[in-house]
PDB file of C-alpha atoms in Angstrom:
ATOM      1  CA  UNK A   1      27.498 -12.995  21.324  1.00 55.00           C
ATOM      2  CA  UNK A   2      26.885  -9.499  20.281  1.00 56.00           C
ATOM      3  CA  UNK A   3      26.222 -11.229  16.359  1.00 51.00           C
ATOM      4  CA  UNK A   4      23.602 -13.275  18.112  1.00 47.00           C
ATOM      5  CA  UNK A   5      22.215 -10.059  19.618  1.00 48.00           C
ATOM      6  CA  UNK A   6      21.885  -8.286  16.456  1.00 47.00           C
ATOM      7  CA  UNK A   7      20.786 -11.236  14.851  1.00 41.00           C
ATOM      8  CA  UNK A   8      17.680 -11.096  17.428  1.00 40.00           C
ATOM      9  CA  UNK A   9      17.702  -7.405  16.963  1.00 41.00           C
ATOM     10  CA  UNK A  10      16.983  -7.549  13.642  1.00 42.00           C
ATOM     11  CA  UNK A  11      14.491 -10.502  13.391  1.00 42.00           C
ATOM     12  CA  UNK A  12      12.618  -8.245  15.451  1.00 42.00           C
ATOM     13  CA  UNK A  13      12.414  -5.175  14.107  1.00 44.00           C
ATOM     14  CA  UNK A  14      11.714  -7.310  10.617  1.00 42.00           C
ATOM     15  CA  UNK A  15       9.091  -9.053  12.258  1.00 42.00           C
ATOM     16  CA  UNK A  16       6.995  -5.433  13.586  1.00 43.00           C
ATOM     17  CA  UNK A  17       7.653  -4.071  10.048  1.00 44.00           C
ATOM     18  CA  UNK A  18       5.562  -6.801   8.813  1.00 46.00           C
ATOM     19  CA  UNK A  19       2.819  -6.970  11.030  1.00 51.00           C
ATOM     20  CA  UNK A  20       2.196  -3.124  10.074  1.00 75.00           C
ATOM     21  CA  UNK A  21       2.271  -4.130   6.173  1.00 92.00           C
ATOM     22  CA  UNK A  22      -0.851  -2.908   3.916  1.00 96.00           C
ATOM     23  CA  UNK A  23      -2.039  -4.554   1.049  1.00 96.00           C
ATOM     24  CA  UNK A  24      -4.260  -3.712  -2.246  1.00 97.00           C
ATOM     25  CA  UNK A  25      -7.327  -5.661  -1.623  1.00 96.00           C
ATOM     26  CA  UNK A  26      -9.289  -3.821  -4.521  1.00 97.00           C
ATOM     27  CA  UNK A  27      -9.077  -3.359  -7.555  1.00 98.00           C
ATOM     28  CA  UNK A  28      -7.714  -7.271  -8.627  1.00 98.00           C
ATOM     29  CA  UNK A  29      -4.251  -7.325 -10.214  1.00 97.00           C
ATOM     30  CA  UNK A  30      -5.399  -7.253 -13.903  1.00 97.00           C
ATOM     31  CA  UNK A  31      -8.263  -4.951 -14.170  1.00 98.00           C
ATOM     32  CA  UNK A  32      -9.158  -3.248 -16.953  1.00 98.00           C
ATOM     33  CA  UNK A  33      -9.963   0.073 -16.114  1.00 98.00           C
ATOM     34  CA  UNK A  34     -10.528   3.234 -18.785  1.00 98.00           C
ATOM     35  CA  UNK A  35      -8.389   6.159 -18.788  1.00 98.00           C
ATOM     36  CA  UNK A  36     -10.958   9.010 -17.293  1.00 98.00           C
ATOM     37  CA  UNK A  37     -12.830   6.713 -15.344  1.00 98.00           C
ATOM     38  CA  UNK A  38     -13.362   6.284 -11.391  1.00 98.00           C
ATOM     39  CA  UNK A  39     -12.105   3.583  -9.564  1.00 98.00           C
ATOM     40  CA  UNK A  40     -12.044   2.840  -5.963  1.00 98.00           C
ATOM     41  CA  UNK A  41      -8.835   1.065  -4.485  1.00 98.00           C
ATOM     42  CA  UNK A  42      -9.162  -0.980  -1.040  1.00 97.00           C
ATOM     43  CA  UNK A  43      -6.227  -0.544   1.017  1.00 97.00           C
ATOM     44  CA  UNK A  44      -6.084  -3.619   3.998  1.00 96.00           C
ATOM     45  CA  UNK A  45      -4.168  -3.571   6.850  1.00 93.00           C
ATOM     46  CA  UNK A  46      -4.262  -6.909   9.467  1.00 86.00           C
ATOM     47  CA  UNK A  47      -4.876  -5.870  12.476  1.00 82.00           C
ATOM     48  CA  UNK A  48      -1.659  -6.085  14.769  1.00 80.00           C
ATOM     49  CA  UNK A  49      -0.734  -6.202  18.451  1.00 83.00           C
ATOM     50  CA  UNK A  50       2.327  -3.453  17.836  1.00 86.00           C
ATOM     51  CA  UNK A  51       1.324   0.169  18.534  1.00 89.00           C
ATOM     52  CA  UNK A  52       1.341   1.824  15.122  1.00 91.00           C
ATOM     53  CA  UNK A  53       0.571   5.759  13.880  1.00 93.00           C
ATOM     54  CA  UNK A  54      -0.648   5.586  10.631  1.00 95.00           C
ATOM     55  CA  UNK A  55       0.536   8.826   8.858  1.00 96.00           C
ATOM     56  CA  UNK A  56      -0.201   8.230   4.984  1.00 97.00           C
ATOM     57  CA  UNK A  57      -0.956   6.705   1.886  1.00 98.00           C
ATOM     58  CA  UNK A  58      -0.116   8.160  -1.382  1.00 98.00           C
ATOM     59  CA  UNK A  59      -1.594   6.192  -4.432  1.00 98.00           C
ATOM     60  CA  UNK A  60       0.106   7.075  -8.025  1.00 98.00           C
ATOM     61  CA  UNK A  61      -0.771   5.566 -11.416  1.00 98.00           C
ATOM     62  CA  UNK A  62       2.336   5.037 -14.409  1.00 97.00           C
ATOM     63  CA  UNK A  63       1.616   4.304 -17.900  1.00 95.00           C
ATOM     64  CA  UNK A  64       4.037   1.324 -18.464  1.00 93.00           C
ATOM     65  CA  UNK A  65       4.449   1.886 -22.414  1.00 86.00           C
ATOM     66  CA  UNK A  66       6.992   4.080 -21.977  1.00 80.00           C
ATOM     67  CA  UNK A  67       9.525   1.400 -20.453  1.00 83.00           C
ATOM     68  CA  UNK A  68      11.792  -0.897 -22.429  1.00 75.00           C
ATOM     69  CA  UNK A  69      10.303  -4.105 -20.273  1.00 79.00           C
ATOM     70  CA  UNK A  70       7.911  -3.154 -17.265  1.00 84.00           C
ATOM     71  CA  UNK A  71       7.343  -0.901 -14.862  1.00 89.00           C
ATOM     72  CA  UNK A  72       9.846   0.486 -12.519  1.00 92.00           C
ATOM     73  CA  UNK A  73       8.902  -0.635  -8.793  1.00 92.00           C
ATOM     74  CA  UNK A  74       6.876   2.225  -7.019  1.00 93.00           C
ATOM     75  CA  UNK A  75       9.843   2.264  -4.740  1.00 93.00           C
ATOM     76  CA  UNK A  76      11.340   3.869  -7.643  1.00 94.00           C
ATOM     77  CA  UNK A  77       8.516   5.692  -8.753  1.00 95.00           C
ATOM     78  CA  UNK A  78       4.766   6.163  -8.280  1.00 97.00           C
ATOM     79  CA  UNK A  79       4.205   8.575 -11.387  1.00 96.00           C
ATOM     80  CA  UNK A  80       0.816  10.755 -11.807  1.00 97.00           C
ATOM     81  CA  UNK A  81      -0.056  10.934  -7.417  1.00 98.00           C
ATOM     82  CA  UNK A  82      -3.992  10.196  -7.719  1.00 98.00           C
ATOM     83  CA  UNK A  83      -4.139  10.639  -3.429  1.00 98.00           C
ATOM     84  CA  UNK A  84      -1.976  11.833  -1.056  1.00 98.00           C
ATOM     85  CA  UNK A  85      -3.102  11.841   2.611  1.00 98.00           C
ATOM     86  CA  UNK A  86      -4.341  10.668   6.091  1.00 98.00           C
ATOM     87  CA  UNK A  87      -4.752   6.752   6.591  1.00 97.00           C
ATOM     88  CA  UNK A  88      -7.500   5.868   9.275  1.00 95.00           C
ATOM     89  CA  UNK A  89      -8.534   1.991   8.407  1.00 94.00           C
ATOM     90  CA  UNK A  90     -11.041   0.707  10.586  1.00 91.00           C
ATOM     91  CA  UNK A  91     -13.226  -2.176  10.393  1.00 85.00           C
ATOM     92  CA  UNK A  92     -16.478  -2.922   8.340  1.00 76.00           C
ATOM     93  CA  UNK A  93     -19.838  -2.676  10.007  1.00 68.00           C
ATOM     94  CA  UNK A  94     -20.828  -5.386   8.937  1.00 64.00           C
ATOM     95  CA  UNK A  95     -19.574  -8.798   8.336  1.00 56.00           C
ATOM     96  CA  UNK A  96     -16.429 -10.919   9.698  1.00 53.00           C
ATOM     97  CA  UNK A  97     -14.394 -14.154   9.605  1.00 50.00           C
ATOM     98  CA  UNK A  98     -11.200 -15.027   8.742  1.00 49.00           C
ATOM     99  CA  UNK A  99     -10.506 -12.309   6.201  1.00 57.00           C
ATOM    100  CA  UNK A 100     -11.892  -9.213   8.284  1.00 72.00           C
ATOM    101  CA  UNK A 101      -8.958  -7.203   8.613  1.00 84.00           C
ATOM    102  CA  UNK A 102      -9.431  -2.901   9.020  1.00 92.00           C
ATOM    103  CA  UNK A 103      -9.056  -1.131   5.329  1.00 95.00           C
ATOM    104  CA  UNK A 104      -9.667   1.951   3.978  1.00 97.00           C
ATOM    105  CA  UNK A 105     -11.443   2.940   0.433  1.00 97.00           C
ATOM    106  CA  UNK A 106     -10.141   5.551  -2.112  1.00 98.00           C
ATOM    107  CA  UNK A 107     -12.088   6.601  -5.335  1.00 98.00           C
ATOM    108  CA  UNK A 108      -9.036   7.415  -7.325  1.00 98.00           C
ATOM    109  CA  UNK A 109      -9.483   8.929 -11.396  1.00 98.00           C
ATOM    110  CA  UNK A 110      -7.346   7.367 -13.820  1.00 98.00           C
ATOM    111  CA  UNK A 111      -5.911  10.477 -15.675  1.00 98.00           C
ATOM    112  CA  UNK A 112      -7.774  10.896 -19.371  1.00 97.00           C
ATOM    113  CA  UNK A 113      -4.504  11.363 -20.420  1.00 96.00           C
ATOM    114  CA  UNK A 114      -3.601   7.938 -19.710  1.00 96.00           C
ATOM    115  CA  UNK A 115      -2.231   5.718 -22.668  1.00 94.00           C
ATOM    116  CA  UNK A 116      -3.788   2.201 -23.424  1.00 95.00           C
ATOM    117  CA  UNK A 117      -1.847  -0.289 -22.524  1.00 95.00           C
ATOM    118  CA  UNK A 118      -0.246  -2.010 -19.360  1.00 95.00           C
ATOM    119  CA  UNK A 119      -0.621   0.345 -16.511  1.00 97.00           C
ATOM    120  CA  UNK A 120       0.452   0.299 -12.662  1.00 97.00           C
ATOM    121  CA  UNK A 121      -1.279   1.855  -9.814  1.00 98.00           C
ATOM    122  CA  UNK A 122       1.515   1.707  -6.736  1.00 98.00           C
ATOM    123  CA  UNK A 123       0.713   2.258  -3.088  1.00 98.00           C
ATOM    124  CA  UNK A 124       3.473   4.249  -1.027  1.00 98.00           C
ATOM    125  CA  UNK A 125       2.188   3.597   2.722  1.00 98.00           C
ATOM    126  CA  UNK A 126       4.178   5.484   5.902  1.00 97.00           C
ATOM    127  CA  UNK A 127       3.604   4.879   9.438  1.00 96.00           C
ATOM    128  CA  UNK A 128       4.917   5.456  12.727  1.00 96.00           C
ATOM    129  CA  UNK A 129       5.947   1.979  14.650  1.00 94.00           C
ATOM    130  CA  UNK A 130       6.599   0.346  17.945  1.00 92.00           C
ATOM    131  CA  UNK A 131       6.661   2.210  21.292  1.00 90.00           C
ATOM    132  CA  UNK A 132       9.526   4.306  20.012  1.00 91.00           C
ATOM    133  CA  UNK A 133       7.825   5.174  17.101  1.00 94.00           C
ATOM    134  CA  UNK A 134      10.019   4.746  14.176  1.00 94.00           C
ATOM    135  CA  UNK A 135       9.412   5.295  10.770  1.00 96.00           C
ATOM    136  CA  UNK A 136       8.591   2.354   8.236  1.00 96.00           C
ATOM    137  CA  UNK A 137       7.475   2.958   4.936  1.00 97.00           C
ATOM    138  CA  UNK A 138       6.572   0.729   2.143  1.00 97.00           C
ATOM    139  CA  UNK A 139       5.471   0.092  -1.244  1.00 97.00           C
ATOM    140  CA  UNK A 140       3.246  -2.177  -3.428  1.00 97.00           C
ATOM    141  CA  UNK A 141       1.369  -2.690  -7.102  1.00 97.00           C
ATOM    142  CA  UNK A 142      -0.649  -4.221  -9.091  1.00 97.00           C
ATOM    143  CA  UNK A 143      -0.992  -4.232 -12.796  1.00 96.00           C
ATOM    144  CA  UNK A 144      -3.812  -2.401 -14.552  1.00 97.00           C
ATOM    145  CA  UNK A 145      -4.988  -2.834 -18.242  1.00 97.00           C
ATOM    146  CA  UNK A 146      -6.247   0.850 -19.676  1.00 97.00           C
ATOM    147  CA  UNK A 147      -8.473   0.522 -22.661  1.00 96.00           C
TER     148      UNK A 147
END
């Protein structure tokens, strides 16, 4: 019986992590972006029923030339930090449908130093969930091109 609680337990807690879960909507896995240049990276979030604090997003760019096969997940490591700070999506004025979600823009600068090649930009996002407020934190990437 208690497996069955823990079971429930966990599907639970699994469950809220998800609903808090960001995503990259901008730019498109694959974009070719120049090292020096301004970008500006969408961060969505769905909108959720679960009380959530949002603390932070930290967005970090890695060269990927430098690894034997790809890069390392940005659980692992986000490399040059291009933002670190507050979180406060909120939805567009104008618009709506299916895909209206809150989100948040960032112009970001690729570093000049940055080599060409295959390049990631990874998203390190921590909030504060559930009544009791726990911490979940999580990461995500897409693949850039630097020319």
């Amino acid at each position: 019986m208690k497996f069955l609680s823990s079971l429930a337990l966990s599907t639970v807690f699994a469950a809220t992590a998800l609903a808090q879960s960001v995503g990259i909507g901008a730019p498109p896995d694959g974009t070719t972006v120049s090292a020096g240049s301004n970008i500006t990276v969408e961060i969505d979030r769905p909108p959720t029923l679960t009380p959530s604090t949002e603390v932070a997003i930290i967005i970090g760019f890695l060269s990927c030339g430098g690894f034997a096969s790809s890069c390392p997940p940005p659980s692992e490591i986000l490399g040059t930090i291009l933002y670190n700070g507050p979180y406060d999506p909120e939805f567009s004025s104008s618009g709506g449908g299916v895909n209206h979600r809150p989100y948040q823009n960032f112009t970001v600068t690729i570093p000049s130093s940055a080599s060409p090649g295959k390049a990631q930009l990874g998203v390190a996002h921590v909030a504060l969930v559930g009544a009791g407020q726990y911490p979940f934190l999580e990461t995500h990437n897409i693949t850039l091109n630097v020319v």
